[in-house]
Structure formats: C-alpha cells, structure tokens
C-alpha positions as YAML, in Angstrom:
chain: A
units: angstrom
residues:
- id: 1
  name: MET
  ca: [-4.31, -27.85, -9.03]
- id: 2
  name: ASN
  ca: [-6.37, -24.64, -8.87]
- id: 3
  name: GLN
  ca: [-5.39, -21.50, -10.76]
- id: 4
  name: SER
  ca: [-3.89, -19.66, -7.78]
- id: 5
  name: GLN
  ca: [-1.56, -22.59, -7.05]
- id: 6
  name: GLN
  ca: [-0.61, -22.81, -10.72]
- id: 7
  name: TYR
  ca: [0.13, -19.09, -10.68]
- id: 8
  name: LEU
  ca: [2.44, -19.39, -7.66]
- id: 9
  name: GLU
  ca: [4.29, -22.37, -9.12]
- id: 10
  name: THR
  ca: [4.78, -20.67, -12.48]
- id: 11
  name: LEU
  ca: [5.84, -17.43, -10.82]
- id: 12
  name: SER
  ca: [8.37, -19.27, -8.63]
- id: 13
  name: ALA
  ca: [9.90, -20.93, -11.69]
- id: 14
  name: HIS
  ca: [10.17, -17.57, -13.46]
- id: 15
  name: VAL
  ca: [11.87, -15.99, -10.43]
- id: 16
  name: LEU
  ca: [14.45, -18.79, -10.49]
- id: 17
  name: SER
  ca: [15.01, -18.15, -14.20]
- id: 18
  name: LEU
  ca: [16.44, -14.73, -13.31]
- id: 19
  name: LYS
  ca: [19.72, -16.55, -12.59]
- id: 20
  name: GLN
  ca: [20.41, -16.41, -16.32]
- id: 21
  name: GLU
  ca: [21.01, -12.67, -15.85]
- id: 22
  name: ALA
  ca: [24.12, -13.38, -13.75]
- id: 23
  name: ARG
  ca: [26.57, -11.79, -16.20]
- id: 24
  name: SER
  ca: [24.51, -8.62, -16.62]
- id: 25
  name: LEU
  ca: [23.91, -8.43, -12.86]
- id: 26
  name: ALA
  ca: [27.65, -8.56, -12.28]
- id: 27
  name: ALA
  ca: [28.31, -5.82, -14.85]
- id: 28
  name: ALA
  ca: [25.61, -3.57, -13.37]
- id: 29
  name: ALA
  ca: [26.81, -4.24, -9.80]
- id: 30
  name: ASP
  ca: [30.34, -3.19, -10.77]
- id: 31
  name: ILE
  ca: [28.96, 0.20, -11.87]
- id: 32
  name: LEU
  ca: [26.84, 0.70, -8.74]
- id: 33
  name: ALA
  ca: [29.61, -0.38, -6.38]
- id: 34
  name: ALA
  ca: [32.03, 2.08, -7.98]
- id: 35
  name: ALA
  ca: [29.48, 4.86, -7.46]
- id: 36
  name: GLU
  ca: [28.86, 3.91, -3.82]
- id: 37
  name: ALA
  ca: [32.57, 3.65, -3.07]
- id: 38
  name: SER
  ca: [33.20, 7.14, -4.46]
- id: 39
  name: ASP
  ca: [30.21, 8.79, -2.73]
- id: 40
  name: ARG
  ca: [28.29, 9.33, -5.96]
- id: 41
  name: LEU
  ca: [24.53, 9.13, -6.36]
- id: 42
  name: ILE
  ca: [22.69, 6.23, -7.99]
- id: 43
  name: HIS
  ca: [19.65, 7.63, -9.79]
- id: 44
  name: VAL
  ca: [16.54, 5.48, -10.32]
- id: 45
  name: PHE
  ca: [13.69, 6.37, -12.71]
- id: 46
  name: GLY
  ca: [10.61, 4.22, -13.29]
- id: 47
  name: THR
  ca: [9.23, 5.10, -16.73]
- id: 48
  name: GLU
  ca: [5.77, 3.61, -16.11]
- id: 49
  name: PRO
  ca: [3.50, 3.73, -13.02]
- id: 50
  name: ALA
  ca: [4.09, 0.08, -12.01]
- id: 51
  name: ALA
  ca: [7.86, 0.42, -12.45]
- id: 52
  name: ALA
  ca: [7.94, 3.75, -10.61]
- id: 53
  name: SER
  ca: [6.17, 2.16, -7.63]
- id: 54
  name: LEU
  ca: [9.08, -0.27, -7.18]
- id: 55
  name: ILE
  ca: [11.52, 2.53, -6.37]
- id: 56
  name: THR
  ca: [10.21, 2.90, -2.81]
- id: 57
  name: GLY
  ca: [11.45, -0.64, -2.12]
- id: 58
  name: LEU
  ca: [15.01, 0.51, -2.86]
- id: 59
  name: PHE
  ca: [14.95, 3.84, -1.04]
- id: 60
  name: PHE
  ca: [15.42, 4.78, 2.63]
- id: 61
  name: ARG
  ca: [14.67, 1.45, 4.23]
- id: 62
  name: PRO
  ca: [16.87, -0.97, 6.18]
- id: 63
  name: GLY
  ca: [19.33, -2.66, 3.82]
- id: 64
  name: ALA
  ca: [18.83, -0.09, 1.05]
- id: 65
  name: LEU
  ca: [21.84, 1.70, -0.44]
- id: 66
  name: LYS
  ca: [22.26, 5.18, 1.04]
- id: 67
  name: GLN
  ca: [23.20, 6.80, -2.28]
- id: 68
  name: ILE
  ca: [19.94, 5.90, -4.07]
- id: 69
  name: ASN
  ca: [18.37, 9.03, -5.57]
- id: 70
  name: PRO
  ca: [14.76, 8.24, -6.58]
- id: 71
  name: ILE
  ca: [13.31, 10.24, -9.45]
- id: 72
  name: LEU
  ca: [9.60, 10.49, -8.70]
- id: 73
  name: ASP
  ca: [6.93, 12.52, -10.43]
- id: 74
  name: PRO
  ca: [3.16, 12.97, -9.98]
- id: 75
  name: SER
  ca: [2.63, 12.23, -13.67]
- id: 76
  name: LEU
  ca: [3.40, 8.55, -12.97]
- id: 77
  name: ASP
  ca: [1.72, 8.33, -9.57]
- id: 78
  name: PRO
  ca: [-1.80, 6.80, -9.61]
- id: 79
  name: ALA
  ca: [-2.54, 8.86, -6.49]
- id: 80
  name: HIS
  ca: [-2.85, 11.76, -8.94]
- id: 81
  name: GLY
  ca: [-5.03, 9.73, -11.33]
- id: 82
  name: ALA
  ca: [-4.38, 6.31, -12.87]
- id: 83
  name: TYR
  ca: [-6.02, 7.30, -16.16]
- id: 84
  name: ARG
  ca: [-3.96, 10.49, -16.17]
- id: 85
  name: SER
  ca: [-0.76, 8.46, -15.63]
- id: 86
  name: ALA
  ca: [-1.61, 6.20, -18.58]
- id: 87
  name: MET
  ca: [-2.05, 9.22, -20.85]
- id: 88
  name: CYS
  ca: [1.32, 10.62, -19.74]
- id: 89
  name: LEU
  ca: [3.20, 7.59, -21.07]
- id: 90
  name: GLU
  ca: [3.00, 8.86, -24.65]
- id: 91
  name: LEU
  ca: [3.78, 12.53, -23.96]
- id: 92
  name: ASP
  ca: [6.67, 13.80, -26.05]
- id: 93
  name: GLY
  ca: [9.23, 15.72, -23.97]
- id: 94
  name: LEU
  ca: [7.92, 14.72, -20.54]
- id: 95
  name: ALA
  ca: [10.96, 12.62, -19.53]
- id: 96
  name: PRO
  ca: [13.57, 15.38, -19.93]
- id: 97
  name: CYS
  ca: [11.28, 17.82, -18.08]
- id: 98
  name: ILE
  ca: [11.06, 15.43, -15.13]
- id: 99
  name: LEU
  ca: [14.78, 14.62, -15.14]
- id: 100
  name: ASP
  ca: [15.97, 18.22, -15.49]
- id: 101
  name: TYR
  ca: [14.21, 19.00, -12.21]
- id: 102
  name: TYR
  ca: [16.85, 17.01, -10.32]
- id: 103
  name: GLU
  ca: [19.88, 19.23, -9.69]
- id: 104
  name: TYR
  ca: [22.44, 16.83, -8.28]
- id: 105
  name: VAL
  ca: [23.18, 14.72, -11.33]
- id: 106
  name: GLU
  ca: [26.80, 14.43, -12.40]
- id: 107
  name: ALA
  ca: [28.48, 12.81, -15.41]
- id: 108
  name: GLY
  ca: [29.67, 9.29, -14.73]
- id: 109
  name: GLU
  ca: [26.92, 8.47, -12.23]
- id: 110
  name: PRO
  ca: [24.67, 5.45, -12.87]
- id: 111
  name: ILE
  ca: [20.97, 5.73, -13.59]
- id: 112
  name: LEU
  ca: [18.61, 2.76, -13.44]
- id: 113
  name: LEU
  ca: [15.79, 3.03, -15.99]
- id: 114
  name: LEU
  ca: [12.88, 0.70, -15.22]
- id: 115
  name: GLY
  ca: [10.14, -0.20, -17.68]
- id: 116
  name: SER
  ca: [8.50, -2.69, -20.00]
- id: 117
  name: ASP
  ca: [8.74, -0.93, -23.35]
- id: 118
  name: PRO
  ca: [11.93, 0.97, -24.30]
- id: 119
  name: ALA
  ca: [10.11, 2.37, -27.34]
- id: 120
  name: LEU
  ca: [7.76, 4.44, -25.17]
- id: 121
  name: PRO
  ca: [8.71, 8.15, -25.22]
- id: 122
  name: LEU
  ca: [9.21, 8.24, -21.46]
- id: 123
  name: PHE
  ca: [11.81, 5.46, -21.62]
- id: 124
  name: SER
  ca: [13.50, 6.29, -24.94]
- id: 125
  name: GLN
  ca: [13.81, 9.99, -24.17]
- id: 126
  name: ALA
  ca: [15.07, 9.28, -20.64]
- id: 127
  name: LEU
  ca: [17.80, 7.10, -22.16]
- id: 128
  name: VAL
  ca: [18.78, 9.85, -24.61]
- id: 129
  name: TRP
  ca: [18.83, 12.36, -21.73]
- id: 130
  name: ALA
  ca: [21.03, 10.08, -19.61]
- id: 131
  name: LYS
  ca: [23.56, 9.62, -22.39]
- id: 132
  name: ARG
  ca: [23.63, 13.35, -23.11]
- id: 133
  name: LYS
  ca: [24.40, 13.99, -19.43]
- id: 134
  name: GLY
  ca: [27.24, 11.46, -19.51]
- id: 135
  name: LEU
  ca: [25.51, 9.06, -17.09]
- id: 136
  name: ARG
  ca: [25.87, 5.27, -17.04]
- id: 137
  name: PRO
  ca: [22.37, 4.00, -17.98]
- id: 138
  name: ILE
  ca: [21.37, 0.56, -16.69]
- id: 139
  name: ALA
  ca: [18.03, -0.63, -18.07]
- id: 140
  name: VAL
  ca: [15.82, -3.06, -16.16]
- id: 141
  name: LEU
  ca: [13.21, -4.31, -18.60]
- id: 142
  name: SER
  ca: [10.35, -6.76, -18.88]
- id: 143
  name: GLY
  ca: [10.71, -9.45, -21.52]
- id: 144
  name: ASP
  ca: [14.03, -10.45, -23.11]
- id: 145
  name: SER
  ca: [16.62, -9.12, -25.54]
- id: 146
  name: ALA
  ca: [14.69, -10.42, -28.56]
- id: 147
  name: SER
  ca: [11.41, -8.71, -27.66]
- id: 148
  name: THR
  ca: [12.75, -5.53, -26.02]
- id: 149
  name: PRO
  ca: [16.23, -4.59, -27.33]
- id: 150
  name: CYS
  ca: [17.78, -1.58, -25.63]
- id: 151
  name: ASP
  ca: [20.96, 0.45, -26.12]
- id: 152
  name: ALA
  ca: [21.86, 1.07, -22.45]
- id: 153
  name: ASP
  ca: [25.31, 0.39, -20.97]
- id: 154
  name: VAL
  ca: [23.89, -2.71, -19.24]
- id: 155
  name: VAL
  ca: [20.45, -4.28, -19.70]
- id: 156
  name: LEU
  ca: [18.76, -6.62, -17.22]
- id: 157
  name: TYR
  ca: [15.72, -8.60, -18.39]
- id: 158
  name: THR
  ca: [12.95, -10.25, -16.37]
- id: 159
  name: HIS
  ca: [12.22, -12.82, -19.14]
- id: 160
  name: GLY
  ca: [8.58, -12.72, -18.06]
- id: 161
  name: SER
  ca: [5.44, -12.74, -20.18]
- id: 162
  name: TYR
  ca: [5.04, -9.49, -22.11]
- id: 163
  name: ALA
  ca: [1.26, -9.74, -21.63]
- id: 164
  name: ASP
  ca: [1.93, -9.97, -17.86]
- id: 165
  name: THR
  ca: [-0.77, -12.60, -17.26]
- id: 166
  name: LEU
  ca: [0.07, -16.17, -16.33]
- id: 167
  name: VAL
  ca: [-3.26, -17.93, -15.87]
- id: 168
  name: GLN
  ca: [-6.89, -18.02, -16.96]
- id: 169
  name: ALA
  ca: [-9.15, -17.43, -13.95]
- id: 170
  name: GLY
  ca: [-12.77, -18.12, -14.81]
- id: 171
  name: GLY
  ca: [-12.06, -17.31, -18.43]
- id: 172
  name: ALA
  ca: [-10.24, -14.04, -17.65]
- id: 173
  name: ALA
  ca: [-6.50, -13.59, -18.13]
- id: 174
  name: ALA
  ca: [-4.94, -12.74, -14.77]
- id: 175
  name: GLY
  ca: [-1.90, -13.23, -12.60]
- id: 176
  name: GLY
  ca: [0.65, -10.48, -13.26]
- id: 177
  name: GLU
  ca: [4.33, -11.17, -12.68]
- id: 178
  name: GLN
  ca: [6.38, -8.26, -14.00]
- id: 179
  name: THR
  ca: [6.45, -6.24, -10.79]
- id: 180
  name: VAL
  ca: [7.49, -9.33, -8.82]
- id: 181
  name: LEU
  ca: [10.23, -10.26, -11.28]
- id: 182
  name: MET
  ca: [11.54, -6.72, -11.59]
- id: 183
  name: ALA
  ca: [11.60, -6.26, -7.81]
- id: 184
  name: ALA
  ca: [13.50, -9.54, -7.40]
- id: 185
  name: LEU
  ca: [16.00, -8.52, -10.07]
- id: 186
  name: LEU
  ca: [16.56, -5.12, -8.44]
- id: 187
  name: HIS
  ca: [17.13, -6.62, -5.00]
- id: 188
  name: ALA
  ca: [19.53, -9.18, -6.47]
- id: 189
  name: LEU
  ca: [21.40, -6.25, -7.99]
- id: 190
  name: ILE
  ca: [21.67, -4.51, -4.61]
- id: 191
  name: ILE
  ca: [23.01, -7.71, -3.03]
- id: 192
  name: GLU
  ca: [25.60, -8.10, -5.82]
- id: 193
  name: THR
  ca: [26.61, -4.47, -5.30]
- id: 194
  name: LEU
  ca: [27.10, -4.90, -1.55]
- id: 195
  name: GLU
  ca: [29.27, -7.96, -2.13]
- id: 196
  name: ARG
  ca: [31.70, -5.72, -4.02]
- id: 197
  name: LEU
  ca: [32.10, -3.13, -1.24]
- id: 198
  name: SER
  ca: [34.79, -3.36, 1.44]
- id: 199
  name: ASP
  ca: [32.43, -2.33, 4.26]
- id: 200
  name: PRO
  ca: [28.86, -3.11, 3.09]
- id: 201
  name: ALA
  ca: [27.21, -2.09, 6.37]
- id: 202
  name: ALA
  ca: [28.52, 1.45, 5.94]
- id: 203
  name: HIS
  ca: [26.63, 1.80, 2.65]
- id: 204
  name: VAL
  ca: [23.11, 0.83, 3.75]
- id: 205
  name: TRP
  ca: [20.51, 2.35, 6.03]
- id: 206
  name: SER
  ca: [20.24, 0.52, 9.35]
- id: 207
  name: GLY
  ca: [17.13, -0.34, 11.34]
- id: 208
  name: THR
  ca: [14.65, -3.15, 11.82]
- id: 209
  name: HIS
  ca: [11.36, -2.54, 9.99]
- id: 210
  name: PHE
  ca: [12.10, 1.15, 9.42]
- id: 211
  name: VAL
  ca: [15.26, 3.21, 9.23]
- id: 212
  name: ASP
  ca: [16.50, 4.07, 12.73]
- id: 213
  name: ILE
  ca: [16.49, 7.89, 12.56]
- id: 214
  name: ALA
  ca: [18.75, 8.47, 15.58]
- id: 215
  name: GLU
  ca: [21.27, 5.89, 14.44]
- id: 216
  name: ASN
  ca: [21.39, 7.31, 10.91]
- id: 217
  name: GLN
  ca: [21.08, 11.03, 11.68]
- id: 218
  name: ALA
  ca: [24.60, 11.94, 10.56]
- id: 219
  name: GLU
  ca: [24.08, 10.27, 7.17]
- id: 220
  name: ILE
  ca: [20.65, 11.83, 6.77]
- id: 221
  name: ASP
  ca: [22.21, 15.26, 7.37]
- id: 222
  name: ARG
  ca: [24.97, 14.49, 4.86]
- id: 223
  name: LEU
  ca: [22.57, 13.49, 2.07]
- id: 224
  name: LEU
  ca: [19.51, 15.58, 2.85]
- id: 225
  name: PHE
  ca: [20.20, 18.31, 0.31]
- id: 226
  name: ARG
  ca: [21.65, 16.03, -2.37]
- id: 227
  name: ILE
  ca: [18.71, 13.62, -2.53]
- id: 228
  name: ARG
  ca: [15.54, 15.58, -3.25]
- id: 229
  name: HIS
  ca: [13.08, 13.10, -1.72]
- id: 230
  name: LEU
  ca: [15.05, 12.30, 1.43]
...
C-alpha cells in the first residue's frame, strides 16, 4: 500500500470514530435547534486560519442553516497574509475586538468556537467574551478531552492527531486531517439540528449548487441587516 492509500484509509477510520461524539452532538444540536426555532442567530467564530476557513461551508449554501452568523476577520484570512495571520494568533485582546464589531449578538444565543488549542489567546479570550455576553458557547476542538480540556457549555472533539500529520511521505510528515474531521463534525451537527426541527426545509437555504436567489429573496431581505456578511 502506498502512502496516499494509507492516508485515505486512516482518515476514513478517524472520520468513523467521530460517532463517539454522539452525546455531545445531541447536546449541541438541542441548543442550535432551540435557537433556530426561536429565530435567533447562531454565531460561528474560527479562532485560527484553518478553522475560520471552514465557516464558509456552513454559511449561505444549499442545506445550510439560515440563522448562521459567521464571524470573519482579515486577521485570520491568509488572503491578507498567511504569515500575518500566524502572528495574530498570539495577540492579546484581538478576539474581543473582532467580536465586539458584530452588533446583533444577544444573550442566550449559541456561538460555535472552532480551533485546535483553547489555550491560545484568540480562543480563550473569545470564550471569556461569550460567557460575559451570556451566550451559549459550543467548542469544536481538535484532539480529545485529555489533550485539550475546555470549559464551554458543550465541547465536540475530533479525536485526531494533534500534530495533524498521518503519514511519512518520502521522509516528510504529511497528510493533515483536522480540517476534514472538523468539517465532518460540523456537518453532522447541522444534520442533528435539522432532525430536531418541525419543518427542517424552512430553516435551510434552498438551491442546487448555489443558493437560489429568487427563491430565497424574502429570507435574504429578512436577515440582510442582522447577518453582517450576508
């Protein structure tokens, strides 16, 4: 077996291992479903560049929850400089500055915090900010509870390799998995949430490959000034 095949087999096994998060998925889905049912926003903040990039897979696409409010910032976008983004991870006070920019945040709403290291200032200070605002923080983290403990309301773990390399390719460690595992966990969470809603189709954007603008115009108008990036 060559290294690429080994990588795919190992990755597939690790995706299947996410089933052990069933109890936490159910708890997180209860929170998201309650927010959707009461027309409240679901905030999502990726505290590292790779985690932040996953938010677009949850936002304004067919099958995505309408109430998702992505929190996006140039400081974590490699389009504005990958090296710059890496330096921003350790900046004290950056997280609350980013989060305070978003006006429509109300106590009781859920916020998904995505990352690999809850000790990083961007993650830890975002969690403090969320609790101070009275939000319901749900952490989605690389690793497991032993390696990355976190004091959020609910914590979902990928159980993947902290080093994020699965194989040796020509003597070099390669084969990342964290973005794949985190994306799978997030989409499983959305599915669990929809299963708890009385009319799931009413809570997601419709379309084929892209959101059908004409079909969704009324909902776009309703949410346009509540969701900053819509």
